[in-house]
PDB file of C-alpha atoms and ligand atoms in Angstrom:
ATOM      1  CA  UNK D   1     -43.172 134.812-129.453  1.00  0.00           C
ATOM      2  CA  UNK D   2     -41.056 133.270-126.873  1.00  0.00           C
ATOM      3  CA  UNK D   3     -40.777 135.911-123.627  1.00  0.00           C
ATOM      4  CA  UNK D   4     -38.116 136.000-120.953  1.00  0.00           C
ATOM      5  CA  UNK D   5     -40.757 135.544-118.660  1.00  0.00           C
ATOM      6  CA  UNK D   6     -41.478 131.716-119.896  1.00  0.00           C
ATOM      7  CA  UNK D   7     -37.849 131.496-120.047  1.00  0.00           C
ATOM      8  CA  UNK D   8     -37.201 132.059-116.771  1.00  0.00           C
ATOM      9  CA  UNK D   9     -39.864 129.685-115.871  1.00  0.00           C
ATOM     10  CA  UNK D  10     -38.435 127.155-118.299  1.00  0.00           C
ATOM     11  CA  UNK D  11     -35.370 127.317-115.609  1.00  0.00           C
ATOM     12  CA  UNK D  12     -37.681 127.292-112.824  1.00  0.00           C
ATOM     13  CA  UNK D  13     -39.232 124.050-114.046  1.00  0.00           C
ATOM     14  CA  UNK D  14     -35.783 122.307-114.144  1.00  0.00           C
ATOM     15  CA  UNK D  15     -34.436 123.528-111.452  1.00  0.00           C
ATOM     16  CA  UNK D  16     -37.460 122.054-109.353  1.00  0.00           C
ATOM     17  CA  UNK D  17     -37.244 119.040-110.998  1.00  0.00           C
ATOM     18  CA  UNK D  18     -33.787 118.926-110.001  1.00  0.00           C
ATOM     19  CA  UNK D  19     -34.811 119.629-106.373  1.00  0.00           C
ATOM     20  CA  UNK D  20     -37.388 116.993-106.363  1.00  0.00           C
ATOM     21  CA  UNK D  21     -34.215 114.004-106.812  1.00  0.00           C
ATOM     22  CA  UNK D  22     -32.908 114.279-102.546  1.00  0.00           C
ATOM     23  CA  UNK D  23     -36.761 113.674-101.592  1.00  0.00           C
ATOM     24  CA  UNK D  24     -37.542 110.569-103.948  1.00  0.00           C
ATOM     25  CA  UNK D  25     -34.182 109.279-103.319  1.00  0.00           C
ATOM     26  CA  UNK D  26     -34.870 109.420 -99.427  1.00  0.00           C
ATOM     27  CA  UNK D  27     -38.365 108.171-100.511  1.00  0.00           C
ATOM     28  CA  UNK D  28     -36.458 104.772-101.727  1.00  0.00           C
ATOM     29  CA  UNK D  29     -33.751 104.878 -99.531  1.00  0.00           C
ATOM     30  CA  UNK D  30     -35.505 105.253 -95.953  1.00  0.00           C
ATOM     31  CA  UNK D  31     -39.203 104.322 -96.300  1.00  0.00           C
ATOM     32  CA  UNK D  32     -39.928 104.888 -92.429  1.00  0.00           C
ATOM     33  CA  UNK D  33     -39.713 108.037 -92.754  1.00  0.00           C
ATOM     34  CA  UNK D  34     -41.792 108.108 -95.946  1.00  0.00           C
ATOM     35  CA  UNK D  35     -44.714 110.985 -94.737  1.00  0.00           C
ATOM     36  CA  UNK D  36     -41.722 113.557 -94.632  1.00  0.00           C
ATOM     37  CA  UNK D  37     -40.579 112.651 -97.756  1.00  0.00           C
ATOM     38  CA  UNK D  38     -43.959 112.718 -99.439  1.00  0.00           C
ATOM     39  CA  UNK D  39     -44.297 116.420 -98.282  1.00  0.00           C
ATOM     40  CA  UNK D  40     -40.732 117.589-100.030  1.00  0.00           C
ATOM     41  CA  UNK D  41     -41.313 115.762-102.497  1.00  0.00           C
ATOM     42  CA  UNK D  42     -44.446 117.182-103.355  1.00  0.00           C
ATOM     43  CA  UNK D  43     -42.757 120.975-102.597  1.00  0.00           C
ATOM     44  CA  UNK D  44     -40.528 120.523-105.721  1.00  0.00           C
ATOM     45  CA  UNK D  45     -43.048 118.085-107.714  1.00  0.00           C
ATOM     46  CA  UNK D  46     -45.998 120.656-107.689  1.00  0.00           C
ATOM     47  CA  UNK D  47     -43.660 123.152-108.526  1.00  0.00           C
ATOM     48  CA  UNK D  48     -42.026 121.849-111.357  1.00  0.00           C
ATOM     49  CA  UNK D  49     -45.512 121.135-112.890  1.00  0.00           C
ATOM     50  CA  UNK D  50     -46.090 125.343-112.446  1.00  0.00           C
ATOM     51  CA  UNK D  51     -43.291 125.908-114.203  1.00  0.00           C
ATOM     52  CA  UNK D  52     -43.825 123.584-116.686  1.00  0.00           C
ATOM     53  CA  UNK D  53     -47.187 125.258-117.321  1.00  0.00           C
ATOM     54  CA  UNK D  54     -46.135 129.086-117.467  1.00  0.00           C
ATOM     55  CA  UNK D  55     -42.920 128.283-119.466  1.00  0.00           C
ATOM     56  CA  UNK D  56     -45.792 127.615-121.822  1.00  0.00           C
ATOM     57  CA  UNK D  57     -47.957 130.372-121.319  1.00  0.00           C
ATOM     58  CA  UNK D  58     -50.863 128.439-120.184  1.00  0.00           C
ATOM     59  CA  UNK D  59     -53.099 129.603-117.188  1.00  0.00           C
ATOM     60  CA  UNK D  60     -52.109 132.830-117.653  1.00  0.00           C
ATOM     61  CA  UNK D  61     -54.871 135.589-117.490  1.00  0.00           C
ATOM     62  CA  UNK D  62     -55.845 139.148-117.695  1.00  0.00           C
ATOM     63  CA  UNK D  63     -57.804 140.761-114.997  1.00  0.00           C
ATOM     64  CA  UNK D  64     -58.156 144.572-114.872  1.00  0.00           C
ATOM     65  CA  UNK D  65     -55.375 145.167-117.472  1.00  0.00           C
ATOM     66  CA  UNK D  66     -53.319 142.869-114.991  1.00  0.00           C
ATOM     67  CA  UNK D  67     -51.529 139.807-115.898  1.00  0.00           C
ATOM     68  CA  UNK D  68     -52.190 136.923-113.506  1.00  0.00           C
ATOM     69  CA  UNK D  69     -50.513 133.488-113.719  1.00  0.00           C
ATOM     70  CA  UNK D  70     -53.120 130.853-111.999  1.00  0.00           C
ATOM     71  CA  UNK D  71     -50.346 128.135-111.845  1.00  0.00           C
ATOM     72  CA  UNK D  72     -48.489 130.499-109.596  1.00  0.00           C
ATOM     73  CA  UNK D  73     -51.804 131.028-107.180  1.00  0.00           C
ATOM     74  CA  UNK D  74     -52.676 127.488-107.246  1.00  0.00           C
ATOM     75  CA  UNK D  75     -48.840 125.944-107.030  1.00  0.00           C
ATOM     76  CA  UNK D  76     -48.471 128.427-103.770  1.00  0.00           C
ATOM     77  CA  UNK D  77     -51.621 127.004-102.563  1.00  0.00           C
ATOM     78  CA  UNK D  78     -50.464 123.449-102.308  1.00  0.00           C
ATOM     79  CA  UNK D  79     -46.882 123.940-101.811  1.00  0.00           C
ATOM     80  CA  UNK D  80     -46.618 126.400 -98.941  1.00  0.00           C
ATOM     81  CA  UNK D  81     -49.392 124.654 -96.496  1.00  0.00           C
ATOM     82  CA  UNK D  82     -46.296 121.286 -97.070  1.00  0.00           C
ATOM     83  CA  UNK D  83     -43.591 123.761 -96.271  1.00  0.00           C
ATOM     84  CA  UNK D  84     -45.500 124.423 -93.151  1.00  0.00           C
ATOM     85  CA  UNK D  85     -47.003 120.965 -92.547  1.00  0.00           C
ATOM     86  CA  UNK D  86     -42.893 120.426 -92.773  1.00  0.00           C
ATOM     87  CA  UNK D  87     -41.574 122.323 -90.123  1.00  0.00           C
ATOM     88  CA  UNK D  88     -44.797 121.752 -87.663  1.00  0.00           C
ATOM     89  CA  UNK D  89     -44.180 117.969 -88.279  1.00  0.00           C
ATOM     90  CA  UNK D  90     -40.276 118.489 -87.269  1.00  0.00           C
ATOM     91  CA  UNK D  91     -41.663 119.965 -83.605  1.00  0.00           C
ATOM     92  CA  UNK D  92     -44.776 117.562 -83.604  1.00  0.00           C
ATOM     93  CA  UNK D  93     -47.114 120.356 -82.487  1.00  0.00           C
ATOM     94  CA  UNK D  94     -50.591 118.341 -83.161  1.00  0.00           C
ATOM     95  CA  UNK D  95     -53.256 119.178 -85.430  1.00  0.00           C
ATOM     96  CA  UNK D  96     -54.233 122.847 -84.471  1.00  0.00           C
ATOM     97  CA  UNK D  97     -51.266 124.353 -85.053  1.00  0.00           C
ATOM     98  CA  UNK D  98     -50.952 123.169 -88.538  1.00  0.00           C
ATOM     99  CA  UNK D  99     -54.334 124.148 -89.024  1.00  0.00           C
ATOM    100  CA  UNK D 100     -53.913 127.699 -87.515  1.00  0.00           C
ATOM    101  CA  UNK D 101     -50.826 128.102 -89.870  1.00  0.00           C
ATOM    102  CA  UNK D 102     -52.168 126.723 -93.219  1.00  0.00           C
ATOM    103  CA  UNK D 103     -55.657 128.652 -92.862  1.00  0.00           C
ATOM    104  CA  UNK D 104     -53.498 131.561 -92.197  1.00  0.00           C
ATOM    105  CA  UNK D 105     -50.712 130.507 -95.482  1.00  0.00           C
ATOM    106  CA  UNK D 106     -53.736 130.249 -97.590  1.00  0.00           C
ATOM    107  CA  UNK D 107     -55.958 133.151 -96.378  1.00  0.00           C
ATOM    108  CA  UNK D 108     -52.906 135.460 -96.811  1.00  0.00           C
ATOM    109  CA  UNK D 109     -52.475 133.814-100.683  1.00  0.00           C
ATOM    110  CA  UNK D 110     -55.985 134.062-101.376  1.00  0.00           C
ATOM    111  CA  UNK D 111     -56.160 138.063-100.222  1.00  0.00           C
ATOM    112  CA  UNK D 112     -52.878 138.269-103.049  1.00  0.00           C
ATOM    113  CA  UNK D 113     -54.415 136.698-105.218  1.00  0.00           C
ATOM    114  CA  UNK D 114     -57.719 138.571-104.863  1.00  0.00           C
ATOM    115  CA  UNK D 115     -55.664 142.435-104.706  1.00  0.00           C
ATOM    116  CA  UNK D 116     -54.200 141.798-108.100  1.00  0.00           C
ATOM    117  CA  UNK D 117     -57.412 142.122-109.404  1.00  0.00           C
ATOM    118  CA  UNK D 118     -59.454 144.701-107.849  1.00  0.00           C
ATOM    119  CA  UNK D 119     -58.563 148.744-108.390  1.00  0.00           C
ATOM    120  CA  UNK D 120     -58.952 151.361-106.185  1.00  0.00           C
ATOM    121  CA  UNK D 121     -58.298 151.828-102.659  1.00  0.00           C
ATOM    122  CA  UNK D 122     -59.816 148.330-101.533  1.00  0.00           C
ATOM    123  CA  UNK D 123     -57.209 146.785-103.315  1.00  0.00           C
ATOM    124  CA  UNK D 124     -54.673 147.749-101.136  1.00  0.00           C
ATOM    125  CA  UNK D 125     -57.080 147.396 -98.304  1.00  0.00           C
ATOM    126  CA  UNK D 126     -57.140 143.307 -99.119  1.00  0.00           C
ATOM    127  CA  UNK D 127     -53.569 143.057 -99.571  1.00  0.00           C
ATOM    128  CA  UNK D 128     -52.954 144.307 -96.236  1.00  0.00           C
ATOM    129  CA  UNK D 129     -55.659 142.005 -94.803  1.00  0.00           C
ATOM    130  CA  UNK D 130     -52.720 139.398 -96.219  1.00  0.00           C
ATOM    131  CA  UNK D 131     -49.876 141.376 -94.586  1.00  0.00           C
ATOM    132  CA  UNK D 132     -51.978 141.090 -91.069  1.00  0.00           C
ATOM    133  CA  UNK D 133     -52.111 137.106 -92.075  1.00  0.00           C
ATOM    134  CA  UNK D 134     -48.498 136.658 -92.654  1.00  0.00           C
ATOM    135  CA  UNK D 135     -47.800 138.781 -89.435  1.00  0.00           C
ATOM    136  CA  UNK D 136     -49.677 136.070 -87.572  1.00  0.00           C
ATOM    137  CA  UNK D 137     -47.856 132.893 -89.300  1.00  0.00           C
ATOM    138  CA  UNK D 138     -44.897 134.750 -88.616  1.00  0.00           C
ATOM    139  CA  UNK D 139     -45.532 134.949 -85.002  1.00  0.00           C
ATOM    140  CA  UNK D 140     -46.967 131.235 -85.028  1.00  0.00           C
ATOM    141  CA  UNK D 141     -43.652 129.977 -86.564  1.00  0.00           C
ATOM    142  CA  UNK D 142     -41.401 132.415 -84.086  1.00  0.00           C
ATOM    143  CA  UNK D 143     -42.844 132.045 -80.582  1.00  0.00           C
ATOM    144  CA  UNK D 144     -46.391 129.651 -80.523  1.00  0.00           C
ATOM    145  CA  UNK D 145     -44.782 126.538 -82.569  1.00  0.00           C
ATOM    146  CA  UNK D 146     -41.326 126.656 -80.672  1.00  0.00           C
ATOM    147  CA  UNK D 147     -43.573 126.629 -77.514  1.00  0.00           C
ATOM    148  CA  UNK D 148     -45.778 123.701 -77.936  1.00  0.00           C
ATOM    149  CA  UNK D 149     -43.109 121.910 -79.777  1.00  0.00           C
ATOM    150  CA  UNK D 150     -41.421 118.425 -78.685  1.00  0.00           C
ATOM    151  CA  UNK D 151     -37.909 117.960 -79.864  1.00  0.00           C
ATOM    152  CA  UNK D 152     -36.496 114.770 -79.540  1.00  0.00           C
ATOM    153  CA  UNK D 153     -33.049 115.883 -80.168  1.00  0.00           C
ATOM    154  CA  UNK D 154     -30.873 118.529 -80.381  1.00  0.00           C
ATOM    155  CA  UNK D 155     -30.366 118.572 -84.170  1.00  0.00           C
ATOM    156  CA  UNK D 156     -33.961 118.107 -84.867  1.00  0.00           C
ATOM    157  CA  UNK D 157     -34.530 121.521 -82.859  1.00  0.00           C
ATOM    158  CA  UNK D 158     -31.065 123.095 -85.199  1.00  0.00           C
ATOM    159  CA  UNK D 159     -33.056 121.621 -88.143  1.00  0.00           C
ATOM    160  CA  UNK D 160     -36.372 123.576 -87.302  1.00  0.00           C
ATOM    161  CA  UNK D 161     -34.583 126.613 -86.592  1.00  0.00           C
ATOM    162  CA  UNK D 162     -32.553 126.681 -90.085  1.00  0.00           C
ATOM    163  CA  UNK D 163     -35.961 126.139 -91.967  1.00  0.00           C
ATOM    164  CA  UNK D 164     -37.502 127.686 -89.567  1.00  0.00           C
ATOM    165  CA  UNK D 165     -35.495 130.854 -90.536  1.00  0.00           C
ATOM    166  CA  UNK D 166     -34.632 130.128 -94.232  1.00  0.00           C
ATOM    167  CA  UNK D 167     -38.346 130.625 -94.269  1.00  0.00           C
ATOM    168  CA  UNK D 168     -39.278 133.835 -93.045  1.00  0.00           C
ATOM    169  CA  UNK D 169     -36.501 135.494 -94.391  1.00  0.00           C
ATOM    170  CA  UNK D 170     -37.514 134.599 -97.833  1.00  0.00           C
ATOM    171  CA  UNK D 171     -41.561 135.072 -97.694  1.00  0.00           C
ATOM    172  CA  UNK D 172     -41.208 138.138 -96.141  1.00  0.00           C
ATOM    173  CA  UNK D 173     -39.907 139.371 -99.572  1.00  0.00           C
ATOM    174  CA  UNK D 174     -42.948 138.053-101.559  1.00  0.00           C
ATOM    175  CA  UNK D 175     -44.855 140.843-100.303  1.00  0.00           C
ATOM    176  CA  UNK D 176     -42.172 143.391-101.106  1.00  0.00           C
ATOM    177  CA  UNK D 177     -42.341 141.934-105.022  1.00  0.00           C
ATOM    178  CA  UNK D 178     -45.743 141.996-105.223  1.00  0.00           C
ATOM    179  CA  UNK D 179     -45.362 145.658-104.285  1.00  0.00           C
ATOM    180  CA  UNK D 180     -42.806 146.439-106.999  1.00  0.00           C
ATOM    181  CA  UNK D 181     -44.083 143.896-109.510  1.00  0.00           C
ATOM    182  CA  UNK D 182     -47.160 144.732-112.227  1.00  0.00           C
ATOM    183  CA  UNK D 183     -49.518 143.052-109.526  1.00  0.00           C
ATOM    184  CA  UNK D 184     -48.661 146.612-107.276  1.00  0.00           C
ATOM    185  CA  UNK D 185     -46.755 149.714-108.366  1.00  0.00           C
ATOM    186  CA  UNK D 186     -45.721 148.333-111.699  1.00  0.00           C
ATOM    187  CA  UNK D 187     -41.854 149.352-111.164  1.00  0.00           C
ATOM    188  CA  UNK D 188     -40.773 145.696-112.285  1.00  0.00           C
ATOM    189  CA  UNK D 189     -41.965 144.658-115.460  1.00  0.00           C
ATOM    190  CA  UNK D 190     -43.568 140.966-115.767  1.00  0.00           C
ATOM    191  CA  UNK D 191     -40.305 139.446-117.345  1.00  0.00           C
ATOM    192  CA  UNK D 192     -37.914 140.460-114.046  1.00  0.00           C
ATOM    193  CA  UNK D 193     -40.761 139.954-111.648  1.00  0.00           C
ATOM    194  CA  UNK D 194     -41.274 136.245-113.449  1.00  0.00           C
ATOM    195  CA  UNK D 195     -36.869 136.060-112.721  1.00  0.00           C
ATOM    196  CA  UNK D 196     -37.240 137.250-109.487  1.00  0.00           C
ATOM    197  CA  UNK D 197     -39.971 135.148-108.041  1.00  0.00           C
ATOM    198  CA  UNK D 198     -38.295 132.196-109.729  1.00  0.00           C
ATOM    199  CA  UNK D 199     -35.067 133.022-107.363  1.00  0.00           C
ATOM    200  CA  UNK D 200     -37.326 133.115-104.557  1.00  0.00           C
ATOM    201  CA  UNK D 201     -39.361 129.843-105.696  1.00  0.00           C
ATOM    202  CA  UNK D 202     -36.413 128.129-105.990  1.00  0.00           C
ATOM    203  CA  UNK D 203     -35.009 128.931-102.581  1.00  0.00           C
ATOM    204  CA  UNK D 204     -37.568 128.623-100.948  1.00  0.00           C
ATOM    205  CA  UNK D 205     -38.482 125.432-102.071  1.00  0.00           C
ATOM    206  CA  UNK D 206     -35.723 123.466-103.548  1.00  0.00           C
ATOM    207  CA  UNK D 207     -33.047 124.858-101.125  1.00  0.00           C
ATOM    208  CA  UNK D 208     -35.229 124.199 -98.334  1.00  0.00           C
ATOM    209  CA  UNK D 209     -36.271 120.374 -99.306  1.00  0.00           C
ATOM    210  CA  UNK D 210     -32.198 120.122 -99.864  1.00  0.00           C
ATOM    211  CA  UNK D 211     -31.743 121.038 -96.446  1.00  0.00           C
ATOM    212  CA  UNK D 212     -34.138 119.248 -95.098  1.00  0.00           C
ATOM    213  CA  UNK D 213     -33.130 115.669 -96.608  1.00  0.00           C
ATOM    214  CA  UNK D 214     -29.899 116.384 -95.550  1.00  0.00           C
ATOM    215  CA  UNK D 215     -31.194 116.735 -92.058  1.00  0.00           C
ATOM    216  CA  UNK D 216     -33.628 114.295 -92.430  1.00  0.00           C
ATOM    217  CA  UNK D 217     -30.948 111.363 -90.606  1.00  0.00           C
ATOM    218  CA  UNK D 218     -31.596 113.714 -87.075  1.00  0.00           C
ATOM    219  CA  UNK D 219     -34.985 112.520 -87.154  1.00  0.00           C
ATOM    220  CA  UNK D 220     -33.972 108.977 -87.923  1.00  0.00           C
ATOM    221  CA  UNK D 221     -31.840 109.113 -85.192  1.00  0.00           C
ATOM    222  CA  UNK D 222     -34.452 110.626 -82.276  1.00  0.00           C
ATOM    223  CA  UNK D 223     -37.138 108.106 -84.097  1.00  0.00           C
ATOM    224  CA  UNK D 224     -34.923 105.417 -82.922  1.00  0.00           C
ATOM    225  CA  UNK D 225     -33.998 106.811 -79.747  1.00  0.00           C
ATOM    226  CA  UNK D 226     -36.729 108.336 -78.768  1.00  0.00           C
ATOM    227  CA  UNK D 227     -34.644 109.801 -75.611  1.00  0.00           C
ATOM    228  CA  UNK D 228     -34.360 113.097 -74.053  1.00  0.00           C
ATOM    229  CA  UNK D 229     -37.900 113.969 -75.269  1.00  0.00           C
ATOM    230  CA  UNK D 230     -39.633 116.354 -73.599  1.00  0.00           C
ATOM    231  CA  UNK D 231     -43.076 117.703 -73.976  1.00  0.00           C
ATOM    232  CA  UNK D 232     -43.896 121.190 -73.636  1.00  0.00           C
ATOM    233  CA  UNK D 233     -47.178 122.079 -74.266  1.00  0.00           C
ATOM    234  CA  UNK D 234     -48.062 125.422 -73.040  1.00  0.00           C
ATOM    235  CA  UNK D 235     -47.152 128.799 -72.115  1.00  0.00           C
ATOM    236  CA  UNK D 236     -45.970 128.548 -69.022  1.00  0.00           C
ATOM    237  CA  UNK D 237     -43.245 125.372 -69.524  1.00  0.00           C
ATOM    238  CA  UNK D 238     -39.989 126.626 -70.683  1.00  0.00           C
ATOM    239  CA  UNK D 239     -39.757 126.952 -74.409  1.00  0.00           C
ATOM    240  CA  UNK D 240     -37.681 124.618 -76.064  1.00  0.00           C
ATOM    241  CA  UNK D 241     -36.547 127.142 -78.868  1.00  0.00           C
ATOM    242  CA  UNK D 242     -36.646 130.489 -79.496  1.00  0.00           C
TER     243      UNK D 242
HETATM  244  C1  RET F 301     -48.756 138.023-101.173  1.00  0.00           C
HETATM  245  C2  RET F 301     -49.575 139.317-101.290  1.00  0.00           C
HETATM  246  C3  RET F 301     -50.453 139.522-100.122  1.00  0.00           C
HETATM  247  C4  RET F 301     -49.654 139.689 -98.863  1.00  0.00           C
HETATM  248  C5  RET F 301     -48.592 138.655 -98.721  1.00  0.00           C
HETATM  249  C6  RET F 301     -48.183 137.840 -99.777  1.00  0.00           C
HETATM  250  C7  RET F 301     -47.195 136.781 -99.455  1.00  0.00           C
HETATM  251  C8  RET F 301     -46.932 135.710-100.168  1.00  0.00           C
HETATM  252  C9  RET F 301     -46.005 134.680 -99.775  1.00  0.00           C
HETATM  253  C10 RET F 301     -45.729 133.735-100.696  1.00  0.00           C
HETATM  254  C11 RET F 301     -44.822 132.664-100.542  1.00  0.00           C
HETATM  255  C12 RET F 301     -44.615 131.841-101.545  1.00  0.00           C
HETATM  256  C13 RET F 301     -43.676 130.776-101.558  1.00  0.00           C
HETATM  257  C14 RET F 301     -43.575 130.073-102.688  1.00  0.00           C
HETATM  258  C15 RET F 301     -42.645 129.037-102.857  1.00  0.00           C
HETATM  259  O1  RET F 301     -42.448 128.579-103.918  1.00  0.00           O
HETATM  260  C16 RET F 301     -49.673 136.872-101.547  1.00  0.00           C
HETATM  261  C17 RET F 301     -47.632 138.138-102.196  1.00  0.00           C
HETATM  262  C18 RET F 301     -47.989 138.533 -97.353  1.00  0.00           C
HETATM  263  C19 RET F 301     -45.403 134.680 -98.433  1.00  0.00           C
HETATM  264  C20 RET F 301     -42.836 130.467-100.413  1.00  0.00           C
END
């Protein structure tokens, strides 16, 4: 029988195939900057694979009377550590911040993806182990990344910001589903939490790589230039954003 749920993820798998046209396009279009396009492109391309997958049912299991979709788990896996990868590339922070975010992106994901299984107490013991996660990539993305980071323009900095903020706003209400959804409290049933988390997806991803392409001709700019750069790379230099 066909659900709403794979019907909503039937529209999530167009609409991030959709999403995935700006990067490949830039891909063609402006090969220097081809690492940046790789990453949005592979936001949106992973994605639309995910989709793909649940609109057919497949990957989809049943833990502790709980329905789990693995696609989900593993698309979130590779897809948010770009997002980030994305906006730490836009400050060109070095290595150790991407790491410290991504171990802390998947960490968090993992302790979701873990909670939705277990019972009892513990299980809400785990998924705020992931709440204290996404606290710290919160406070990486607000205040340690905007320290260390080198702008080479203006826009670039506007550009990080918008993402920057796009971003939080919108995975701080993951947690908040998974609350309400049948992974938590059970007060959305699979088919709306399947609409909702599509909304999200699709914000969150193809909105963002949207954005980003758009913006991506600030970077071509300062990559040419290469003026007004200026390195800050610790606490005690003035921050270049806030
Ligand atoms: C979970 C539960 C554990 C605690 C927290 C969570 C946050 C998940 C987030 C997911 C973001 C997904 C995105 C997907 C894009 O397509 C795992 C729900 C904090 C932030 C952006």
């Amino acid at each position: 029988m066909i659900s709403t749920a794979t019907t909503w993820a039937a529209v999530g798998a167009i609409g991030m195939a959709l999403g995935t046209i700006p990067p490949l396009w830039g891909l063609r279009n402006d090969p220097a900057r081809r690492t940046h396009y790789l990453a949005l492109a592979g936001v949106t391309g992973v994605a639309t694979v995910a989709y793909a997958l649940m609109a057919f049912d497949v990957g989809t299991i049943t833990a502790s009377g709980r329905v789990v979709s693995i696609p989900r788990y593993v698309d979130w896996l590779i897809t948010t550590p770009l997002i980030l990868l994305f906006l730490a590339m836009l400050g060109r922070t070095g290595r150790g911040s991407v790491l410290r975010l991504v171990v802390a992106d998947v960490v968090l994901l993992l302790l979701g993806g873990i909670a939705v299984v277990l019972t009892g107490p513990i299980r809400w013991a785990v998924f705020a182990g992931g709440v204290v996660c996404f606290g710290v990539l919160v406070y990486d993305l607000y205040v340690r990344i905007p320290r260390l980071a080198t702008f080479s323009n203006e826009r670039t900095r506007i550009l990080f910001v918008t993402l920057r903020n796009l971003t939080i706003a919108l995975w701080t209400l993951y947690p908040v589903v998974w609350v309400l959804a049948p992974s938590g409290l059970g007060l959305l049933t699979r088919d709306m939490a399947m609409l909702v988390i599509a909304y999200l997806d699709l914000i969150s991803k193809a909105a963002f790589v949207a954005l980003a392409v758009d913006g991506m001709d600030a970077i071509a700019d300062a990559d040419r230039a290469e003026t007004g750069a200026v390195r800050v790379d610790d606490g005690d230099s003035t921050p270049t954003a806030d």
